[in-house]
Amino acid sequence: MPYDPSAFPPFAVTVDLVVLTVRRDALCALVVRRGEQPYQGRWALPGGFVRADEDLTGAAARELVEETGLCVHDPHSPAPDNGAHLEQLATYGDPKRDPRMRVVSVAHLALAPDLPAPRAGGDANSARWAPVETLLGQEGGARGEEQSGQLAFDHTQILADGVERARSKIEYSSLATAFCPPEFTVGELRRVYEAVWGVALDPRNFHRKVTGTPGFLVPAGGTTTRQGGRPAQLFRAGGATLLNPPMLRPEV
Amino acid sequence: MPYDPSAFPPFAVTVDLVVLTVRRDALCALVVRRGEQPYQGRWALPGGFVRADEDLTGAAARELVEETGLCVHDPHSPAPDNGAHLEQLATYGDPKRDPRMRVVSVAHLALAPDLPAPRAGGDANSARWAPVETLLGQEGGARGEEQSGQLAFDHTQILADGVERARSKIEYSSLATAFCPPEFTVGELRRVYEAVWGVALDPRNFHRKVTGTPGFLVPAGGTTTRQGGRPAQLFRAGGATLLNPPMLRPEV
DNA sequence: TGAATAGTGTCTTTAAGACATTATAGT
DNA sequence: ACTATAATGTCTTAAAGACACTATTCA
């Protein structure tokens, strides 16, 4: 169908953000408390309207800065800026997803290194990092309700989709480094994989794998840091974005 | 930001479809000729407005039926219906992508077996299957202009994204069977892979791989068909959706 | 000294890639 | 007989998984 520009149903278009980081060996997502109806007082993913002159990715990047102060990492920049990775996730447009009106939300996925503390946006009462395991209630039985219940709107589904995207994408890309500071050790990178996948990995096979994959890691010169135990070499993310062969998630 | 339902920028939301099939050993996409401005007379991807009470996937499925007569395959149905695979691809919302107004398009990817002939929708002068190689102008030099130039709007980009999605997804999923009729031979499935990837595969290793992957193919009882040469066994798509280990695309 | 982590090496198993060979149809 | 495709088998090589062992720091 061609468009009739004068007669189209009225839509609002928003962006919602699944911002993931690894804190204390757990995969965590940024959630903000809603200050208004509907779902007042419930936790929700950060997000907001797309402005009239704004690109979708631009709107997501703007929201990310407003909520976290994070700049978006330029994939073509050689400098190890402390920016986050940002990509479009999926679009959610069920007619009843917002009780007030027809809202289509273009969800984005952001991966960031561990941050000091979330700064609440102007409109949210508060913001925090919460383990995705808690938010998704994969505990199963008793204590699923432990933190004011489910996320607002369809945000539990959006979060689940974002987490699954992150889990599968670190298999065949170098995206796991987006969870690390500019310089990191092999052990830190391994703990990222373990936190995101929720499994234990063999440190020796992991070391062989990541250092043997061309373009994944480059030595950062500086040779040591501490985490307890023998000092480890520091690395930066290499130029490769696609890993070949890929990292393999155990338990298949 | 919370929404102010009374003050939001006016958006139109559409769905565009990348419908792919394999004909005569070439990956082809469905394109329709535009009957109106802008880009009048140019080829474009089929698509149209999302209606007020309609889900995004529902809108895409409706457009698919209107343009091709194809029903959407129910992934949970055991019956080998002749339906197509449909999934959301990505959303395109550059403020200038439509010169008339702000249009956000939720692109979908559909994979279908070879069809008799495209039926033009009510609003398009005509519709046809065109090799994606031609549409994307990957020929490089001389004869890129051979068919009224580029696609309308940003549809060349959308098509390229859809093709890349299909190419990568048949690696680790059983989606290639969506290009085949309900019953097919190993050779036919191999020619699908060869057409989508544009490479030649070793028939012997391919046969061992697909028949050895659990849940990928199940014998259809009926044991033969012709394509010249010795009769081949007929198979149906098995229950597996994710292939483990995956098919590997050569030339890395 | 003991505990903790880093880094390297070895062996086995799985599976991909490169072939050869036989089987069954049409012409 | 000749050709085309189907189906199975063998050998080699790459890489994952399961370990053992040494190195270097801190408490």
XYZ file of C-alpha atoms (C1' of nucleotides) in Angstrom:
558
model
C 0.000 0.000 0.000
C 1.241 3.520 -0.791
C 0.818 6.040 1.945
C -1.845 8.599 2.129
C 0.035 11.207 4.117
C -3.142 12.940 5.188
C -4.838 9.895 6.703
C -2.790 7.693 9.019
C -3.471 6.340 12.479
C -1.876 8.413 15.252
C 1.182 6.735 16.756
C 3.633 7.760 19.395
C 7.154 6.409 18.924
C 9.478 5.904 21.864
C 12.835 4.278 22.526
C 13.374 1.975 25.482
C 16.801 0.943 26.685
C 18.119 -2.353 27.947
C 21.369 -1.220 29.554
C 23.458 -4.143 30.751
C 26.605 -4.245 32.815
C 28.465 -6.778 34.942
C 28.732 -5.942 38.644
C 29.982 -8.252 41.324
C 30.003 -11.170 38.898
C 26.336 -10.723 38.039
C 24.685 -9.469 34.876
C 22.715 -6.368 35.837
C 20.274 -4.092 34.058
C 19.465 -0.458 34.639
C 15.919 0.185 35.841
C 14.202 3.406 36.840
C 11.237 3.838 39.138
C 8.168 5.269 37.456
C 6.920 8.510 38.937
C 3.538 8.571 37.251
C 0.601 6.538 36.089
C 0.299 3.974 34.785
C 2.491 1.566 36.696
C 3.381 4.327 39.155
C 6.053 3.189 41.595
C 7.001 0.183 39.486
C 10.419 -0.343 38.000
C 10.766 0.151 34.259
C 13.393 0.334 31.581
C 14.646 3.848 30.848
C 13.285 5.404 27.702
C 11.340 8.258 26.199
C 9.859 9.908 23.142
C 11.646 10.143 19.857
C 11.798 13.793 18.912
C 10.559 15.113 15.624
C 13.971 15.763 14.095
C 15.789 12.851 15.676
C 17.095 9.542 14.394
C 16.098 6.401 16.315
C 19.682 5.640 17.257
C 20.149 9.283 18.146
C 17.183 9.182 20.494
C 18.542 6.064 22.156
C 21.974 7.630 22.559
C 20.436 10.753 24.051
C 18.444 8.731 26.568
C 21.549 6.760 27.447
C 23.479 9.931 28.239
C 20.584 11.338 30.256
C 20.289 8.183 32.355
C 23.884 7.095 32.764
C 26.211 9.769 31.468
C 27.620 7.202 29.080
C 28.672 8.232 25.596
C 28.223 5.824 22.776
C 31.341 4.069 21.647
C 32.352 4.881 18.098
C 33.240 1.514 16.604
C 35.669 3.176 14.183
C 37.585 5.050 16.814
C 40.947 3.488 17.657
C 41.070 5.274 20.989
C 39.858 3.201 23.935
C 37.162 5.615 24.930
C 35.061 4.584 27.867
C 31.902 4.548 25.784
C 29.177 1.956 25.652
C 28.060 -0.282 22.844
C 24.611 0.566 21.477
C 22.512 -1.303 18.945
C 18.891 -1.614 17.997
C 17.185 -4.581 19.609
C 13.603 -4.925 18.394
C 10.367 -2.983 18.126
C 7.308 -3.586 20.265
C 3.952 -2.400 19.051
C 1.131 -4.365 20.577
C -1.953 -2.132 20.467
C -2.556 -2.663 24.190
C 0.977 -2.371 25.477
C 0.275 1.130 26.795
C -3.230 1.607 28.212
C -3.386 5.276 27.299
C -2.638 5.319 23.610
C -0.924 3.579 20.729
C 2.784 3.579 21.458
C 5.393 1.829 19.355
C 8.662 1.399 21.176
C 11.961 0.797 19.421
C 14.037 -1.006 22.039
C 17.803 -0.681 22.053
C 20.492 -2.705 23.759
C 23.439 -1.012 25.457
C 26.434 -2.767 26.994
C 28.588 -0.832 29.413
C 31.506 -1.420 31.770
C 30.781 -1.277 35.471
C 29.755 2.249 36.450
C 30.061 4.114 39.743
C 26.360 4.808 40.346
C 23.317 5.396 38.208
C 22.053 8.947 38.054
C 18.335 9.137 37.872
C 16.894 11.041 34.958
C 14.896 14.144 35.646
C 11.587 12.335 35.645
C 12.321 9.187 37.606
C 12.237 8.956 41.355
C 15.270 6.758 41.394
C 17.402 4.432 39.329
C 19.408 1.341 40.134
C 21.261 -1.636 38.766
C 19.431 -4.891 39.411
C 20.539 -8.433 38.594
C 18.647 -9.617 35.546
C 18.023 -12.902 37.292
C 15.959 -11.031 39.864
C 14.166 -8.865 37.325
C 13.244 -11.794 35.144
C 12.140 -13.810 38.138
C 13.889 -16.940 36.980
C 14.088 -17.958 40.580
C 10.918 -19.853 39.942
C 9.007 -20.251 43.157
C 8.879 -18.372 46.406
C 10.565 -15.011 46.283
C 9.725 -13.723 42.834
C 7.873 -10.726 44.248
C 10.796 -9.461 46.214
C 11.062 -6.059 44.571
C 7.707 -4.484 43.727
C 6.854 -7.190 41.252
C 7.166 -7.255 37.520
C 8.509 -4.448 35.391
C 6.059 -1.958 33.907
C 4.443 -2.416 30.481
C 6.008 -5.225 28.438
C 9.458 -4.385 29.753
C 10.046 -7.845 31.197
C 9.768 -9.254 27.697
C 11.995 -6.533 26.264
C 14.598 -7.173 28.949
C 14.478 -10.911 28.314
C 15.012 -10.329 24.601
C 17.928 -8.008 25.300
C 19.580 -10.445 27.657
C 19.201 -13.268 25.178
C 20.702 -11.064 22.466
C 23.695 -10.263 24.648
C 24.173 -13.910 25.587
C 24.205 -15.090 22.017
C 26.143 -12.173 20.590
C 29.193 -12.574 22.799
C 29.524 -16.036 21.304
C 30.474 -14.928 17.827
C 31.565 -11.325 18.329
C 34.027 -9.471 20.496
C 31.197 -7.643 22.274
C 32.104 -9.034 25.689
C 34.889 -6.454 25.787
C 32.171 -3.777 25.941
C 31.588 -4.912 29.533
C 35.259 -4.327 30.386
C 37.241 -1.159 31.029
C 39.635 -0.075 28.254
C 42.366 -2.302 29.682
C 41.550 -5.641 31.210
C 42.968 -9.062 31.926
C 42.023 -12.416 30.482
C 40.590 -13.371 33.856
C 38.344 -10.319 33.933
C 37.092 -11.095 30.457
C 36.414 -14.659 31.509
C 34.387 -13.511 34.492
C 32.304 -11.427 32.095
C 31.484 -14.508 30.048
C 30.735 -16.462 33.196
C 28.416 -13.766 34.526
C 26.545 -13.264 31.273
C 26.134 -16.954 30.556
C 25.808 -18.014 34.178
C 28.247 -20.887 33.801
C 31.781 -21.687 34.918
C 34.469 -21.812 32.247
C 37.822 -23.582 32.333
C 40.392 -20.797 32.844
C 43.075 -22.604 30.869
C 40.999 -23.421 27.805
C 39.525 -19.933 27.922
C 42.955 -18.351 27.964
C 44.114 -20.439 25.036
C 40.961 -19.628 23.115
C 40.859 -15.848 23.469
C 44.578 -15.296 23.041
C 44.563 -17.591 20.026
C 41.702 -15.858 18.231
C 43.278 -13.340 15.842
C 42.263 -9.721 16.408
C 40.307 -10.372 19.602
C 42.863 -9.114 22.123
C 46.003 -7.045 21.759
C 48.556 -6.717 24.569
C 48.361 -3.310 26.186
C 52.050 -3.135 27.033
C 51.457 -2.606 30.710
C 52.001 -6.020 32.084
C 50.355 -6.318 35.449
C 47.519 -5.510 37.809
C 46.112 -7.095 40.874
C 43.171 -9.188 41.687
C 45.011 -11.457 44.084
C 47.486 -14.003 42.838
C 50.092 -13.672 40.156
C 50.005 -10.448 38.094
C 48.228 -10.721 34.770
C 48.898 -9.204 31.405
C 46.717 -6.289 30.359
C 44.929 -6.324 27.028
C 42.784 -4.046 24.936
C 40.033 -5.036 22.551
C 41.511 -5.820 19.141
C 40.117 -4.697 15.828
C 38.120 -7.857 15.170
C 34.378 -7.637 15.648
C 33.459 -11.129 14.464
C 35.161 -14.035 16.157
C 36.198 -16.985 14.079
C 35.977 -19.588 15.343
C 33.360 -18.414 17.846
C 33.345 -18.809 21.602
C 31.151 -21.739 22.489
C 28.600 -21.614 25.275
C 28.748 -24.895 27.261
C 25.866 -27.158 28.182
C 24.342 -28.043 24.883
C 10.959 10.310 30.264
C 7.335 9.540 31.010
C 4.944 10.202 28.208
C 2.666 13.123 27.918
C -0.052 11.492 25.869
C -1.401 14.812 24.667
C 1.874 16.163 23.299
C 3.917 13.879 21.093
C 5.381 14.331 17.631
C 3.181 12.897 14.879
C 4.521 9.677 13.415
C 3.260 7.321 10.771
C 4.212 3.675 11.310
C 4.495 1.255 8.423
C 5.726 -2.262 7.819
C 7.994 -3.100 4.883
C 8.625 -6.651 3.763
C 11.777 -8.340 2.542
C 10.304 -11.469 0.961
C 12.985 -13.867 -0.185
C 12.772 -17.047 -2.212
C 15.089 -19.205 -4.270
C 14.268 -19.445 -7.970
C 16.442 -20.984 -10.623
C 19.313 -21.298 -8.160
C 19.276 -17.575 -7.349
C 18.180 -15.758 -4.213
C 15.336 -13.467 -5.239
C 13.331 -10.766 -3.518
C 9.813 -9.553 -4.160
C 9.586 -5.969 -5.406
C 6.580 -3.926 -6.461
C 6.517 -0.958 -8.795
C 5.395 2.269 -7.199
C 2.319 3.861 -8.714
C 2.652 7.246 -7.065
C 4.979 9.951 -5.912
C 7.559 9.995 -4.593
C 9.731 7.538 -6.444
C 6.908 6.925 -8.925
C 7.756 4.098 -11.322
C 10.605 2.843 -9.165
C 10.736 -0.591 -7.617
C 10.189 -0.828 -3.887
C 9.662 -3.379 -1.172
C 6.039 -4.228 -0.464
C 4.603 -2.642 2.644
C 1.989 -0.367 4.090
C 0.485 1.320 7.097
C 0.000 -0.384 10.399
C -3.659 -0.124 11.279
C -4.874 1.309 14.541
C -5.907 -2.004 16.110
C -3.197 -4.153 14.590
C -0.078 -5.796 15.939
C 3.181 -5.169 14.049
C 3.550 -8.834 13.149
C -0.124 -8.909 12.232
C 0.345 -6.009 9.859
C 3.310 -7.728 8.251
C 1.367 -10.974 7.867
C -1.545 -9.123 6.318
C 0.707 -7.392 3.799
C 2.318 -10.719 2.986
C -1.019 -12.299 2.173
C -2.064 -9.304 0.113
C 1.102 -9.387 -1.960
C 1.780 -13.084 -2.314
C -1.146 -15.070 -0.983
C 1.231 -16.738 1.444
C 0.046 -17.608 4.900
C 2.463 -17.393 7.770
C 3.864 -20.672 8.936
C 2.949 -21.524 12.504
C 6.195 -22.706 14.082
C 4.275 -24.905 16.514
C 2.217 -26.654 13.910
C 3.414 -30.171 13.152
C 1.648 -30.168 9.809
C 3.847 -29.234 6.861
C 1.725 -26.340 5.744
C 3.001 -24.398 2.798
C 3.366 -21.239 4.827
C 6.238 -18.803 4.946
C 8.563 -17.898 7.771
C 8.071 -14.368 9.077
C 10.135 -12.450 11.585
C 10.855 -8.875 12.483
C 14.006 -7.540 10.889
C 14.739 -3.999 12.067
C 13.170 -0.559 12.271
C 14.146 2.375 10.098
C 13.316 5.863 11.261
C 15.613 8.428 9.727
C 13.719 11.743 9.776
C 14.350 12.249 6.058
C 13.700 8.737 4.809
C 10.316 9.828 3.440
C 10.251 13.335 1.973
C 6.599 13.906 2.842
C 6.424 13.203 6.548
C 7.920 11.367 9.467
C 7.532 7.659 8.769
C 8.971 4.906 10.934
C 9.047 1.576 9.153
C 9.252 -1.747 10.958
C 10.839 -4.041 8.382
C 10.091 -7.756 8.410
C 11.820 -10.674 6.763
C 9.821 -13.438 5.090
C 11.253 -16.624 3.604
C 9.114 -18.607 1.193
C 9.402 -21.580 -1.122
C 9.375 -20.912 -4.843
C 6.001 -19.526 -5.867
C 4.151 -19.680 -9.176
C 3.866 -15.941 -9.857
C 3.632 -12.806 -7.787
C 0.243 -11.159 -7.700
C 0.409 -7.436 -7.543
C -1.334 -5.768 -4.671
C -4.159 -3.379 -5.383
C -1.955 -0.335 -5.373
C 1.105 -1.442 -7.316
C 1.326 -1.410 -11.082
C 3.184 -4.671 -11.028
C 5.251 -7.016 -8.906
C 8.097 -9.371 -9.674
C 10.830 -11.538 -8.244
C 14.265 -10.080 -8.867
C 17.662 -11.571 -7.998
C 19.001 -9.778 -4.967
C 22.362 -9.568 -6.677
C 20.755 -7.345 -9.288
C 18.769 -5.276 -6.805
C 21.755 -4.648 -4.600
C 23.923 -3.777 -7.596
C 26.836 -5.784 -6.318
C 27.909 -6.149 -9.906
C 30.097 -3.162 -9.287
C 30.757 -1.378 -12.536
C 28.951 -1.063 -15.838
C 25.420 -2.394 -15.737
C 24.230 -1.440 -12.280
C 21.446 0.725 -13.730
C 19.887 -2.081 -15.682
C 16.460 -1.953 -14.074
C 15.217 1.557 -13.339
C 17.962 2.163 -10.818
C 17.963 1.867 -7.092
C 15.004 0.885 -4.997
C 12.800 3.614 -3.568
C 13.395 5.235 -0.174
C 15.998 3.373 1.933
C 14.774 0.026 0.656
C 18.161 -0.971 -0.753
C 19.549 -0.795 2.767
C 16.584 -2.698 4.196
C 16.958 -5.390 1.550
C 20.677 -5.678 2.232
C 20.010 -6.086 5.938
C 17.380 -8.736 5.264
C 19.647 -10.695 2.947
C 22.469 -10.597 5.445
C 20.084 -11.791 8.167
C 18.968 -14.716 6.016
C 22.547 -15.591 5.112
C 23.691 -15.728 8.702
C 20.551 -17.302 10.115
C 20.633 -20.412 7.941
C 24.009 -21.120 9.501
C 22.774 -21.846 12.969
C 19.083 -22.547 12.433
C 16.988 -24.827 10.289
C 15.514 -21.842 8.448
C 16.820 -22.946 5.071
C 13.960 -25.424 4.979
C 11.602 -22.439 4.757
C 12.828 -22.032 1.163
C 11.855 -25.622 0.359
C 8.492 -27.251 -0.317
C 7.113 -29.461 2.472
C 9.040 -32.448 1.143
C 12.465 -32.029 -0.376
C 15.708 -33.848 -1.030
C 19.120 -33.241 0.444
C 20.271 -31.990 -2.936
C 17.493 -29.417 -3.080
C 18.374 -28.201 0.386
C 22.008 -27.946 -0.634
C 21.109 -25.851 -3.662
C 19.250 -23.507 -1.297
C 22.376 -23.009 0.758
C 24.443 -22.541 -2.368
C 22.030 -19.954 -3.780
C 21.699 -17.973 -0.549
C 25.407 -17.969 0.209
C 26.540 -17.818 -3.408
C 29.110 -20.556 -2.955
C 29.538 -24.172 -4.022
C 29.339 -26.824 -1.314
C 30.712 -30.338 -1.336
C 27.657 -32.599 -1.843
C 29.158 -35.438 0.187
C 30.143 -33.439 3.226
C 26.848 -31.564 3.053
C 24.883 -34.805 3.037
C 26.785 -36.140 6.013
C 26.322 -32.881 7.885
C 22.588 -32.361 7.485
C 21.618 -35.991 7.956
C 23.861 -36.177 11.007
C 22.445 -33.123 12.742
C 19.735 -34.371 15.112
C 16.270 -32.951 14.488
C 17.170 -31.144 11.286
C 15.679 -33.586 8.789
C 13.259 -36.472 9.168
C 12.674 -39.005 6.376
C 9.316 -38.453 4.718
C 8.742 -42.102 3.903
C 8.324 -41.529 0.208
C 11.701 -42.417 -1.098
C 12.224 -40.884 -4.495
C 11.761 -37.995 -6.890
C 13.562 -36.785 -9.942
C 16.012 -34.141 -10.762
C 18.021 -36.350 -13.091
C 20.238 -39.097 -11.795
C 19.573 -41.565 -9.062
C 16.366 -41.085 -7.048
C 16.807 -39.294 -3.760
C 15.181 -39.731 -0.401
C 12.520 -37.224 0.572
C 12.711 -35.390 3.874
C 10.654 -32.984 5.910
C 11.926 -30.315 8.256
C 12.514 -31.799 11.709
C 11.518 -30.239 14.967
C 14.872 -28.619 15.645
C 15.075 -24.879 15.115
C 18.621 -24.341 16.317
C 21.355 -26.388 14.682
C 24.129 -27.726 16.827
C 26.759 -27.820 15.578
C 25.919 -25.127 13.024
C 26.349 -25.231 9.272
C 29.510 -23.386 8.391
C 29.712 -20.880 5.577
C 32.958 -21.434 3.641
C 35.516 -18.821 2.676
C 36.611 -17.386 5.976
C 54.085 -21.719 53.952
C 49.734 -21.722 52.004
C 46.164 -19.796 49.158
C 44.935 -17.632 45.005
C 45.334 -16.458 40.365
C 48.171 -16.513 35.809
C 50.082 -18.878 32.126
C 51.703 -23.078 29.371
C 51.453 -27.867 27.922
C 49.497 -32.628 26.841
C 46.107 -36.017 25.595
C 41.601 -37.370 23.768
C 37.571 -36.666 21.116
C 34.739 -34.346 17.795
C 33.935 -32.626 13.585
C 35.249 -30.226 9.353
C 37.597 -30.569 4.733
C 39.306 -33.286 0.912
C 38.976 -36.719 -1.454
C 37.376 -42.105 -3.577
C 33.853 -45.348 -4.545
C 29.473 -47.470 -5.377
C 24.311 -47.072 -6.560
C 20.461 -45.956 -9.561
C 18.072 -43.445 -12.644
C 17.528 -41.308 -17.803
C 19.257 -40.957 -22.711
C 27.554 -47.258 -22.840
C 27.455 -42.633 -21.008
C 26.047 -39.088 -17.902
C 24.047 -37.137 -13.884
C 22.873 -37.262 -9.320
C 22.549 -39.895 -4.730
C 24.596 -42.075 -0.925
C 28.374 -44.002 1.907
C 33.208 -44.350 3.387
C 38.235 -43.041 4.421
C 41.978 -40.076 5.672
C 43.815 -35.756 7.411
C 43.591 -31.702 10.114
C 41.647 -28.134 13.247
C 39.834 -27.271 17.480
C 37.157 -28.183 21.767
C 37.219 -30.458 26.390
C 39.632 -32.435 30.243
C 43.048 -32.514 32.634
C 48.575 -31.674 34.893
C 52.044 -28.529 35.930
C 54.739 -24.327 36.773
C 54.969 -19.140 37.938
C 54.169 -15.141 40.817
C 51.952 -12.543 44.066
C 49.773 -11.619 48.914
C 48.541 -12.821 53.701
